[in-house]
């Protein structure tokens, strides 16, 4: 490919709209352009990267016996009503009508469509297990699209769905997919961890996420230094402290804390550390048959934070967890949210395991402008439940009892789920067992954010000059820079010969024949991150040499012009 005939759309200036390095570089290198918030066009260079990633994913999926299909983006609402998700999926699900006023959705994921397919096509248990996948556009009307294609609204996902007679078969395919994902992300040159994960809106009972370690990541992962325990912080269990709770030594008192709305403000006013002030929150319980809910008080140590995912799973709470509104709180306790506390609270109280070990602590008095001091569980709050509600912290003991937890930021590039029979049961996707009875198929589903993977890779692989593609992803393997080809027949001839020779060997080459200033061409090739760069100029040629430079190491080597092709092929490992 010649740059003179290509759409190379590099930008010199840093785009101001980009908040993370990968987004900046994807715009500057001309990989993507925004069309609307969270919606992008992929330019030729970006598309090449996308296609390379897709090729690796396809190879590894096919290797595990998965079969490629293609399902529609536009899906009838009826299927979503059958699964029960039409009502449950929030505003991320884009709903639309056709000209006949039939309801449709833009697929954020494809469990419904694929389950309807399997229901019709799988006639006998002999066809199982079956693993169907596609690489296809998804739409999720994300509330905060950001970081370019990292969190887009329209994005490309590889999604696979497996069908089984029994749980053992599902486990086998789950392990195969886990293995395939590990191979895919390794081949893509990513530093990643597989972590235990929550199942979110997809559902099911067992799941792992594949997280690329990067500071720009939106997820926090916890891992042990003493074992292979690793989990998304949403899932990581905080153990109860080893020390027992000290006996009460203070009497219950009441202190004026005018204008204090937060734990830190109350702690400062009372002269206590935040760890001695209780944080009390009111959340909604699970709705009853009439849709009414009680308000439940959650209590945490003032210096720790609520884990909404774990709390949402607590018995009888709304899930996803919903906080009480200020009006609901005012009606129940006649105080503002910053003045809540468990003493005298007439309702269900759930105390975090660590908070349950506090003694002589302070908490809101359920009266604006006052806190209680010297508070003790049992003595002052006779009735409460204890549950794991808080986020784990750096230095906590690992929940498997081995080692200490550390926290890192991660970008979720893939997730595998054991769905069980959630969809097959709801939608009647059954096969006959040996006794002739219809049983719902066991299902698994497996997603990779294909477009997000590229942003994640750039987060891990860049320097101050631009992208440094891992070998498996680069849009071109070799760049040839011809210096002043318009002025020198020898330069032109040597560059053409090398270009044609490499192409004949199946090497993807970008030949920069723009006749630009050399500095501009170097900068562009470094920005777009081509791994191997050959520079051909009159000065080198007069000594019979061309220059090779590795993008990654920056190392330069003079190659003999005559043998440049074979020398380069050797460097490329061909
Ligand atoms: P997230 O928690 O980041 O919103 P998710 O858990 O909802 O993602 P899944 O349903 O597991 O996403 O989808 C499979 C994969 O699709 C994810 O692992 C991620 O790599 C990718 N993905 C999900 N949402 C987006 C998005 N808005 N933009 C780009 N990629 C996405
Ligand atoms: Mg996920």
Coordinates of C-alpha atoms in Angstrom, one line a residue, residues 6-540:
X6 CA -4.2 5.8 1.0
X7 CA -6.3 7.7 3.4
X8 CA -3.7 8.4 6.1
X9 CA -5.4 10.8 8.4
X10 CA -2.9 11.6 11.1
X11 CA -3.3 14.7 13.3
X12 CA -0.4 16.8 14.7
X13 CA -2.3 18.3 17.5
X14 CA -3.6 16.5 20.5
X15 CA -7.4 16.3 20.3
X16 CA -8.8 18.1 23.3
X17 CA -11.9 15.9 23.6
X18 CA -9.9 12.8 24.5
X19 CA -9.3 12.1 28.2
X20 CA -7.2 9.0 27.9
X21 CA -4.1 8.2 25.9
X22 CA -5.7 5.4 23.8
X23 CA -8.5 7.7 22.7
X24 CA -6.0 10.5 21.9
X25 CA -3.8 8.2 19.9
X26 CA -6.6 6.5 18.0
X27 CA -7.7 10.0 16.8
X28 CA -4.2 11.2 16.1
X29 CA -3.2 8.1 14.3
X30 CA -6.4 8.3 12.2
X31 CA -7.9 5.0 13.3
X32 CA -11.3 6.3 14.2
X33 CA -13.5 9.4 13.9
X34 CA -16.5 10.2 16.0
X35 CA -19.8 10.4 14.2
X36 CA -22.0 11.0 17.3
X37 CA -21.4 10.5 21.0
X38 CA -20.1 6.9 21.4
X39 CA -20.5 6.2 17.7
X40 CA -17.5 6.0 15.4
X41 CA -16.3 5.4 11.8
X42 CA -13.3 3.2 11.5
X43 CA -10.8 4.6 9.0
X44 CA -8.8 2.3 6.8
X45 CA -5.9 2.0 9.2
X46 CA -8.2 1.3 12.1
X47 CA -10.2 -1.2 10.1
X48 CA -7.0 -3.1 9.4
X49 CA -6.3 -3.4 13.1
X50 CA -9.9 -4.5 13.7
X51 CA -9.6 -7.2 11.1
X52 CA -6.4 -8.5 12.5
X53 CA -7.9 -8.8 16.0
X54 CA -11.0 -10.5 14.5
X55 CA -8.8 -13.0 12.6
X56 CA -7.1 -14.1 15.8
X57 CA -10.4 -14.4 17.6
X58 CA -11.9 -16.4 14.7
X59 CA -8.9 -18.8 14.6
X60 CA -9.0 -19.5 18.3
X61 CA -12.8 -19.9 18.4
X62 CA -12.8 -22.2 15.4
X63 CA -9.9 -24.2 17.1
X64 CA -12.3 -24.9 20.0
X65 CA -15.0 -26.1 17.6
X66 CA -17.2 -23.0 17.8
X67 CA -19.3 -22.3 14.7
X68 CA -19.7 -18.8 13.2
X69 CA -23.1 -17.4 12.4
X70 CA -24.5 -13.9 11.9
X71 CA -27.5 -12.6 13.8
X72 CA -29.4 -9.3 13.2
X73 CA -28.8 -6.1 15.1
X74 CA -32.5 -5.3 14.9
X75 CA -34.5 -7.7 17.0
X76 CA -38.3 -8.1 17.7
X77 CA -39.4 -7.1 21.1
X78 CA -41.4 -10.3 21.5
X79 CA -38.2 -12.3 22.0
X80 CA -37.2 -9.9 24.8
X81 CA -40.7 -10.2 26.3
X82 CA -40.4 -14.0 26.2
X83 CA -37.1 -13.9 28.2
X84 CA -38.5 -11.3 30.6
X85 CA -35.7 -8.8 29.8
X86 CA -37.8 -6.3 27.9
X87 CA -39.2 -4.9 31.1
X88 CA -36.0 -5.5 33.1
X89 CA -33.3 -4.1 30.8
X90 CA -32.9 -0.4 31.6
X91 CA -32.6 2.6 29.3
X92 CA -29.4 1.1 27.8
X93 CA -31.7 -1.0 25.6
X94 CA -32.6 1.1 22.6
X95 CA -36.2 0.5 21.6
X96 CA -37.8 1.4 18.3
X97 CA -40.9 0.9 16.2
X98 CA -41.1 0.0 12.5
X99 CA -43.6 1.6 10.1
X100 CA -46.3 -0.9 11.2
X101 CA -45.8 0.2 14.8
X102 CA -44.2 -3.2 15.8
X103 CA -41.7 -3.0 18.6
X104 CA -38.1 -3.7 18.1
X105 CA -34.8 -3.3 20.0
X106 CA -31.2 -2.8 18.9
X107 CA -29.4 -5.8 20.2
X108 CA -27.1 -5.0 23.2
X109 CA -26.4 -8.8 23.3
X110 CA -28.0 -11.8 21.6
X111 CA -29.1 -14.4 24.1
X112 CA -32.8 -14.1 23.0
X113 CA -32.1 -14.4 19.3
X114 CA -29.7 -17.3 19.7
X115 CA -32.0 -19.2 22.1
X116 CA -34.9 -18.8 19.7
X117 CA -32.6 -20.2 16.9
X118 CA -31.5 -23.2 19.0
X119 CA -35.1 -23.8 20.0
X120 CA -36.0 -24.3 16.4
X121 CA -32.9 -25.9 15.0
X122 CA -31.8 -28.3 17.7
X123 CA -34.0 -31.3 17.4
X124 CA -32.0 -34.0 19.1
X125 CA -29.6 -34.2 22.0
X126 CA -27.1 -35.7 19.5
X127 CA -26.6 -32.2 18.1
X128 CA -25.2 -31.1 21.4
X129 CA -23.0 -29.6 22.6
X130 CA -23.3 -26.7 20.2
X131 CA -21.3 -23.5 20.4
X132 CA -22.4 -20.7 18.0
X133 CA -20.6 -17.4 17.7
X134 CA -20.6 -14.2 15.7
X135 CA -18.5 -11.0 15.4
X136 CA -21.1 -8.3 15.1
X137 CA -22.3 -4.8 16.0
X138 CA -24.0 -4.2 19.3
X139 CA -25.8 -1.1 20.5
X140 CA -26.1 -0.1 24.2
X141 CA -27.3 3.4 25.0
X142 CA -24.6 3.9 27.6
X143 CA -25.3 6.7 30.0
X144 CA -21.8 8.0 29.8
X145 CA -20.0 7.0 26.6
X146 CA -16.4 7.9 27.0
X147 CA -12.8 7.2 26.3
X148 CA -13.5 6.7 22.6
X149 CA -14.3 3.1 21.6
X150 CA -13.5 1.9 25.1
X151 CA -17.0 2.7 26.2
X152 CA -19.0 3.3 23.0
X153 CA -22.7 3.1 22.4
X154 CA -22.2 1.2 19.1
X155 CA -19.4 -1.3 19.3
X156 CA -18.3 -4.7 18.0
X157 CA -18.5 -7.8 20.1
X158 CA -17.5 -11.3 19.5
X159 CA -20.3 -13.2 21.3
X160 CA -20.7 -17.0 21.5
X161 CA -23.5 -19.0 23.0
X162 CA -23.2 -22.7 23.9
X163 CA -26.0 -25.3 24.4
X164 CA -25.7 -28.5 26.4
X165 CA -27.6 -31.5 27.6
X166 CA -26.1 -31.3 31.1
X167 CA -24.0 -29.2 33.4
X168 CA -20.9 -31.2 33.0
X169 CA -20.9 -30.5 29.2
X170 CA -21.4 -26.8 29.9
X171 CA -18.4 -26.8 32.3
X172 CA -16.3 -28.4 29.6
X173 CA -17.1 -25.7 27.0
X174 CA -16.8 -23.0 29.7
X175 CA -13.2 -24.2 30.3
X176 CA -12.6 -24.4 26.6
X177 CA -13.7 -20.8 26.1
X178 CA -11.6 -19.7 29.2
X179 CA -8.7 -21.3 27.5
X180 CA -9.5 -19.8 24.1
X181 CA -9.7 -16.3 25.7
X182 CA -6.4 -16.8 27.4
X183 CA -4.8 -17.7 24.1
X184 CA -6.5 -14.8 22.2
X185 CA -5.3 -12.1 24.7
X186 CA -1.8 -13.7 24.9
X187 CA -1.6 -13.6 21.1
X188 CA -2.7 -10.0 21.1
X189 CA 0.2 -9.2 23.4
X190 CA -1.9 -8.0 26.4
X191 CA -1.0 -8.1 30.0
X192 CA -4.3 -9.5 31.4
X193 CA -5.9 -11.3 34.4
X194 CA -8.9 -13.6 34.5
X195 CA -10.9 -12.6 37.5
X196 CA -14.1 -13.9 39.2
X197 CA -17.0 -11.7 38.2
X198 CA -20.5 -10.7 38.8
X199 CA -23.0 -11.7 36.2
X200 CA -24.9 -8.4 35.9
X201 CA -27.8 -8.0 33.4
X202 CA -26.8 -11.2 31.5
X203 CA -27.6 -13.4 34.5
X204 CA -26.4 -16.9 35.3
X205 CA -24.4 -18.2 38.2
X206 CA -20.7 -18.4 37.4
X207 CA -18.5 -16.0 35.5
X208 CA -15.0 -14.7 34.8
X209 CA -13.9 -11.5 33.3
X210 CA -10.7 -11.0 31.4
X211 CA -9.2 -7.7 32.5
X212 CA -6.3 -5.9 30.8
X213 CA -4.3 -4.2 33.5
X214 CA -4.2 -0.4 32.9
X215 CA -4.6 2.7 35.0
X216 CA -7.3 4.0 32.6
X217 CA -9.4 1.0 33.4
X218 CA -12.9 1.6 34.8
X219 CA -12.9 -1.6 36.9
X220 CA -11.0 -2.4 40.0
X221 CA -9.6 -5.9 40.5
X222 CA -8.4 -7.4 43.7
X223 CA -5.8 -10.2 43.7
X224 CA -3.9 -12.0 46.3
X225 CA -0.1 -12.1 46.6
X226 CA -0.3 -15.5 48.3
X227 CA -2.5 -17.5 45.9
X228 CA -4.1 -17.2 42.4
X229 CA -7.2 -15.6 43.9
X230 CA -8.3 -12.7 41.6
X231 CA -11.8 -11.1 41.5
X232 CA -13.5 -8.0 40.3
X233 CA -13.9 -5.8 43.4
X234 CA -17.7 -6.1 42.8
X235 CA -17.3 -9.8 43.8
X236 CA -14.3 -9.8 46.2
X237 CA -15.3 -10.9 49.7
X238 CA -14.2 -8.8 52.7
X239 CA -13.6 -11.2 55.6
X240 CA -14.7 -10.3 59.2
X241 CA -11.8 -8.8 61.1
X242 CA -9.8 -11.3 63.1
X243 CA -10.0 -9.3 66.3
X244 CA -13.1 -9.5 68.5
X245 CA -15.2 -6.4 69.2
X246 CA -14.0 -4.5 72.3
X247 CA -16.4 -4.3 75.2
X248 CA -18.3 -1.0 75.5
X249 CA -16.5 1.6 77.7
X250 CA -18.4 4.8 76.9
X251 CA -21.8 5.9 77.8
X252 CA -24.3 7.0 75.1
X253 CA -24.2 10.7 74.5
X254 CA -25.5 13.3 72.1
X255 CA -23.3 16.0 70.5
X256 CA -24.3 19.0 68.4
X257 CA -22.8 18.7 64.9
X258 CA -24.4 21.7 63.1
X259 CA -24.0 21.6 59.3
X260 CA -22.3 18.3 59.3
X261 CA -23.5 16.2 56.3
X262 CA -20.7 13.8 55.7
X263 CA -18.7 11.3 57.8
X264 CA -15.6 13.4 57.4
X265 CA -17.4 16.6 58.6
X266 CA -18.9 14.8 61.6
X267 CA -15.5 13.2 62.4
X268 CA -13.8 16.6 62.4
X269 CA -16.5 18.2 64.5
X270 CA -16.3 15.3 67.0
X271 CA -12.5 15.0 67.0
X272 CA -12.7 11.4 66.0
X273 CA -11.1 9.4 63.2
X274 CA -13.5 8.5 60.4
X275 CA -13.1 4.9 61.3
X276 CA -14.9 5.7 64.6
X277 CA -17.9 7.2 62.9
X278 CA -20.6 5.0 61.5
X279 CA -21.8 5.6 57.9
X280 CA -25.6 4.8 57.7
X281 CA -27.4 4.6 54.4
X282 CA -31.0 3.9 53.5
X283 CA -31.7 1.7 50.6
X284 CA -34.9 0.1 49.2
X285 CA -35.8 -3.5 49.9
X286 CA -37.0 -5.8 47.2
X287 CA -40.5 -4.8 46.0
X288 CA -43.5 -6.8 47.2
X289 CA -46.3 -8.0 44.9
X290 CA -47.8 -4.5 44.9
X291 CA -44.5 -2.9 44.0
X292 CA -44.0 -1.4 47.5
X293 CA -40.7 -1.6 49.3
X294 CA -39.6 -1.0 52.8
X295 CA -36.4 1.1 53.6
X296 CA -33.5 -0.8 55.0
X297 CA -30.5 0.8 56.8
X298 CA -27.0 -0.3 55.8
X299 CA -24.2 0.5 58.3
X300 CA -20.5 0.7 57.4
X301 CA -17.3 1.9 59.0
X302 CA -17.0 5.6 58.1
X303 CA -13.7 5.2 56.3
X304 CA -14.9 2.4 54.1
X305 CA -17.2 2.3 51.0
X306 CA -20.3 0.4 50.2
X307 CA -20.1 -2.3 47.6
X308 CA -23.4 -1.9 45.8
X309 CA -23.2 -5.2 43.9
X310 CA -22.6 -7.3 47.0
X311 CA -25.3 -5.3 48.9
X312 CA -27.8 -5.9 46.0
X313 CA -27.4 -9.6 46.5
X314 CA -28.2 -9.5 50.2
X315 CA -31.5 -11.2 51.1
X316 CA -34.6 -9.0 50.6
X317 CA -32.8 -5.9 49.1
X318 CA -33.5 -4.3 45.7
X319 CA -31.2 -5.7 43.0
X320 CA -29.8 -3.7 41.3
X321 CA -29.5 -1.8 44.6
X322 CA -31.6 1.4 44.8
X323 CA -31.0 4.1 47.3
X324 CA -33.9 5.8 49.1
X325 CA -34.8 9.2 47.8
X326 CA -34.3 12.3 50.1
X327 CA -38.1 12.5 50.3
X328 CA -38.5 8.9 51.4
X329 CA -35.8 9.4 54.1
X330 CA -37.4 12.6 55.3
X331 CA -40.8 10.9 55.6
X332 CA -39.4 7.9 57.6
X333 CA -36.9 9.5 59.9
X334 CA -37.6 13.3 59.7
X335 CA -33.9 14.0 59.0
X336 CA -31.5 14.5 56.1
X337 CA -29.4 11.6 54.7
X338 CA -26.3 12.8 56.5
X339 CA -27.9 12.5 59.9
X340 CA -29.0 8.9 59.8
X341 CA -28.0 6.2 62.4
X342 CA -29.2 2.9 63.7
X343 CA -30.1 3.9 67.3
X344 CA -33.9 3.9 67.6
X345 CA -34.3 3.1 63.9
X346 CA -37.6 1.2 63.4
X347 CA -36.7 -1.1 60.6
X348 CA -34.4 -3.6 59.2
X349 CA -30.7 -2.8 59.9
X350 CA -27.8 -4.6 58.1
X351 CA -24.3 -4.0 59.5
X352 CA -21.2 -4.7 57.6
X353 CA -18.8 -7.3 59.1
X354 CA -16.1 -4.7 59.9
X355 CA -18.6 -2.1 61.2
X356 CA -20.0 -4.8 63.5
X357 CA -16.6 -4.8 65.3
X358 CA -16.8 -1.1 66.2
X359 CA -17.3 0.0 69.8
X360 CA -17.9 3.4 71.4
X361 CA -18.6 4.8 68.0
X362 CA -20.4 7.9 66.7
X363 CA -23.4 7.9 64.4
X364 CA -26.1 10.2 63.1
X365 CA -28.9 10.9 65.7
X366 CA -31.8 10.7 63.1
X367 CA -32.1 14.4 63.9
X368 CA -30.5 17.1 61.8
X369 CA -27.5 18.8 63.5
X370 CA -26.8 16.0 66.0
X371 CA -24.7 12.9 66.3
X372 CA -24.7 10.2 69.0
X373 CA -21.4 9.3 70.7
X374 CA -20.3 6.3 72.7
X375 CA -22.7 4.1 70.7
X376 CA -22.4 0.3 71.0
X377 CA -24.0 -2.6 69.2
X378 CA -26.4 -4.8 71.2
X379 CA -26.5 -2.3 74.1
X380 CA -27.9 0.6 72.0
X381 CA -29.0 -1.2 68.9
X382 CA -30.5 -4.5 70.0
X383 CA -31.5 -5.9 66.7
X384 CA -29.5 -6.0 63.5
X385 CA -28.1 -8.4 60.8
X386 CA -24.5 -8.8 59.8
X387 CA -23.4 -9.0 56.2
X388 CA -20.4 -8.4 53.9
X389 CA -21.3 -5.0 52.4
X390 CA -18.0 -3.1 51.9
X391 CA -15.4 -2.9 49.1
X392 CA -12.2 -4.7 49.9
X393 CA -9.2 -2.5 50.4
X394 CA -5.5 -2.8 49.6
X395 CA -3.9 -4.9 52.4
X396 CA -7.1 -6.9 53.4
X397 CA -6.6 -10.6 53.9
X398 CA -7.4 -12.7 50.8
X399 CA -10.8 -14.4 51.2
X400 CA -9.2 -17.8 50.4
X401 CA -7.1 -17.4 53.5
X402 CA -3.8 -17.2 51.6
X403 CA -2.0 -13.9 51.3
X404 CA -3.0 -10.2 51.2
X405 CA -5.1 -8.4 48.6
X406 CA -3.8 -5.8 46.2
X407 CA -5.9 -3.6 44.0
X408 CA -5.3 -2.7 40.3
X409 CA -7.3 -1.0 37.6
X410 CA -8.5 -3.1 34.8
X411 CA -10.2 -2.8 31.4
X412 CA -12.8 -5.6 30.9
X413 CA -12.1 -7.0 27.5
X414 CA -14.0 -10.2 27.8
X415 CA -16.4 -12.2 30.0
X416 CA -17.5 -15.8 30.1
X417 CA -20.7 -16.8 31.8
X418 CA -22.4 -20.1 32.8
X419 CA -26.0 -19.1 32.2
X420 CA -27.6 -22.4 33.2
X421 CA -31.2 -22.6 32.0
X422 CA -32.2 -19.0 32.6
X423 CA -33.0 -18.4 28.9
X424 CA -33.8 -21.9 27.7
X425 CA -36.4 -22.3 30.4
X426 CA -38.0 -18.9 29.8
X427 CA -38.1 -19.4 26.1
X428 CA -38.8 -23.1 25.9
X429 CA -35.6 -24.2 24.3
X430 CA -35.7 -27.9 25.2
X431 CA -34.3 -31.3 24.1
X432 CA -35.6 -34.8 25.0
X433 CA -33.6 -36.7 27.6
X434 CA -33.2 -40.5 27.6
X435 CA -36.6 -40.9 29.2
X436 CA -38.2 -38.8 26.5
X437 CA -39.0 -35.9 28.7
X438 CA -38.4 -32.3 27.5
X439 CA -35.6 -30.6 29.4
X440 CA -34.3 -27.1 29.0
X441 CA -30.8 -26.9 27.5
X442 CA -27.9 -25.7 29.7
X443 CA -26.3 -22.6 28.2
X444 CA -23.1 -20.6 28.4
X445 CA -22.3 -17.3 26.8
X446 CA -18.9 -15.7 26.0
X447 CA -18.2 -12.1 24.9
X448 CA -15.1 -10.2 23.8
X449 CA -15.3 -6.4 23.2
X450 CA -13.4 -6.4 19.9
X451 CA -13.3 -2.7 19.5
X452 CA -12.5 -2.1 23.2
X453 CA -9.6 -4.6 23.0
X454 CA -7.8 -2.2 20.6
X455 CA -8.1 0.8 22.9
X456 CA -7.0 -1.5 25.8
X457 CA -3.9 -2.6 23.8
X458 CA -3.0 1.0 23.1
X459 CA -3.3 1.9 26.8
X460 CA -0.6 -0.8 27.4
X461 CA 1.5 -0.2 24.3
X462 CA 2.4 3.3 23.5
X463 CA 5.2 5.9 24.1
X464 CA 5.5 9.6 23.7
X465 CA 5.8 9.2 20.0
X466 CA 2.7 7.2 19.5
X467 CA 1.3 3.7 19.3
X468 CA 3.7 0.7 19.6
X469 CA 1.5 -2.1 18.3
X470 CA 2.0 -5.6 19.7
X471 CA 3.0 -7.8 16.7
X472 CA -0.4 -9.5 16.4
X473 CA -2.3 -6.2 15.9
X474 CA -0.2 -3.9 13.7
X475 CA -2.1 -2.6 10.7
X476 CA 1.1 -3.0 8.6
X477 CA 4.2 -5.0 9.5
X478 CA 6.7 -2.8 7.6
X479 CA 6.9 0.8 6.7
X480 CA 9.2 2.0 3.9
X481 CA 10.1 5.7 4.0
X482 CA 11.5 7.0 0.8
X483 CA 13.4 10.3 1.2
X484 CA 12.8 12.7 -1.7
X485 CA 11.8 10.0 -4.1
X486 CA 10.8 12.8 -6.6
X487 CA 14.5 13.9 -6.8
X488 CA 16.2 10.5 -6.9
X489 CA 15.6 7.7 -9.3
X490 CA 17.8 5.4 -7.2
X491 CA 15.7 6.0 -4.1
X492 CA 12.5 5.4 -6.0
X493 CA 13.8 2.3 -7.6
X494 CA 15.2 0.8 -4.4
X495 CA 12.0 1.5 -2.5
X496 CA 9.8 0.1 -5.2
X497 CA 11.9 -3.1 -5.4
X498 CA 11.8 -3.6 -1.7
X499 CA 8.0 -2.9 -1.6
X500 CA 7.3 -5.4 -4.4
X501 CA 9.6 -8.0 -2.9
X502 CA 7.9 -7.8 0.5
X503 CA 4.5 -7.9 -1.0
X504 CA 5.4 -11.0 -3.0
X505 CA 6.3 -12.6 0.3
X506 CA 2.9 -11.7 1.8
X507 CA 4.3 -9.0 4.1
X508 CA 1.8 -6.1 4.7
X509 CA 3.8 -3.0 3.7
X510 CA 3.0 0.7 3.9
X511 CA 5.2 2.5 1.5
X512 CA 5.4 6.2 2.3
X513 CA 6.0 7.8 -1.1
X514 CA 4.4 11.1 -0.3
X515 CA 7.6 13.1 -0.9
X516 CA 7.0 14.9 2.4
X517 CA 9.7 16.3 4.7
X518 CA 11.5 13.3 6.2
X519 CA 10.6 14.5 9.8
X520 CA 6.9 14.4 8.9
X521 CA 7.1 10.9 7.5
X522 CA 9.1 9.5 10.5
X523 CA 6.7 11.1 12.9
X524 CA 3.7 9.6 11.1
X525 CA 5.1 6.1 10.9
X526 CA 6.0 6.3 14.6
X527 CA 2.6 7.7 15.5
X528 CA 0.8 4.9 13.7
X529 CA 3.2 2.4 15.3
X530 CA 4.4 0.2 12.4
X531 CA 6.8 -2.3 14.1
X532 CA 9.5 -2.2 11.4
X533 CA 10.6 0.9 9.5
X534 CA 13.0 1.0 6.5
X535 CA 14.3 4.4 5.5
X536 CA 15.8 4.8 2.0
X537 CA 17.7 8.0 1.1
X538 CA 20.3 9.1 -1.3
X539 CA 23.0 9.5 1.3
X540 CA 22.6 5.9 2.6

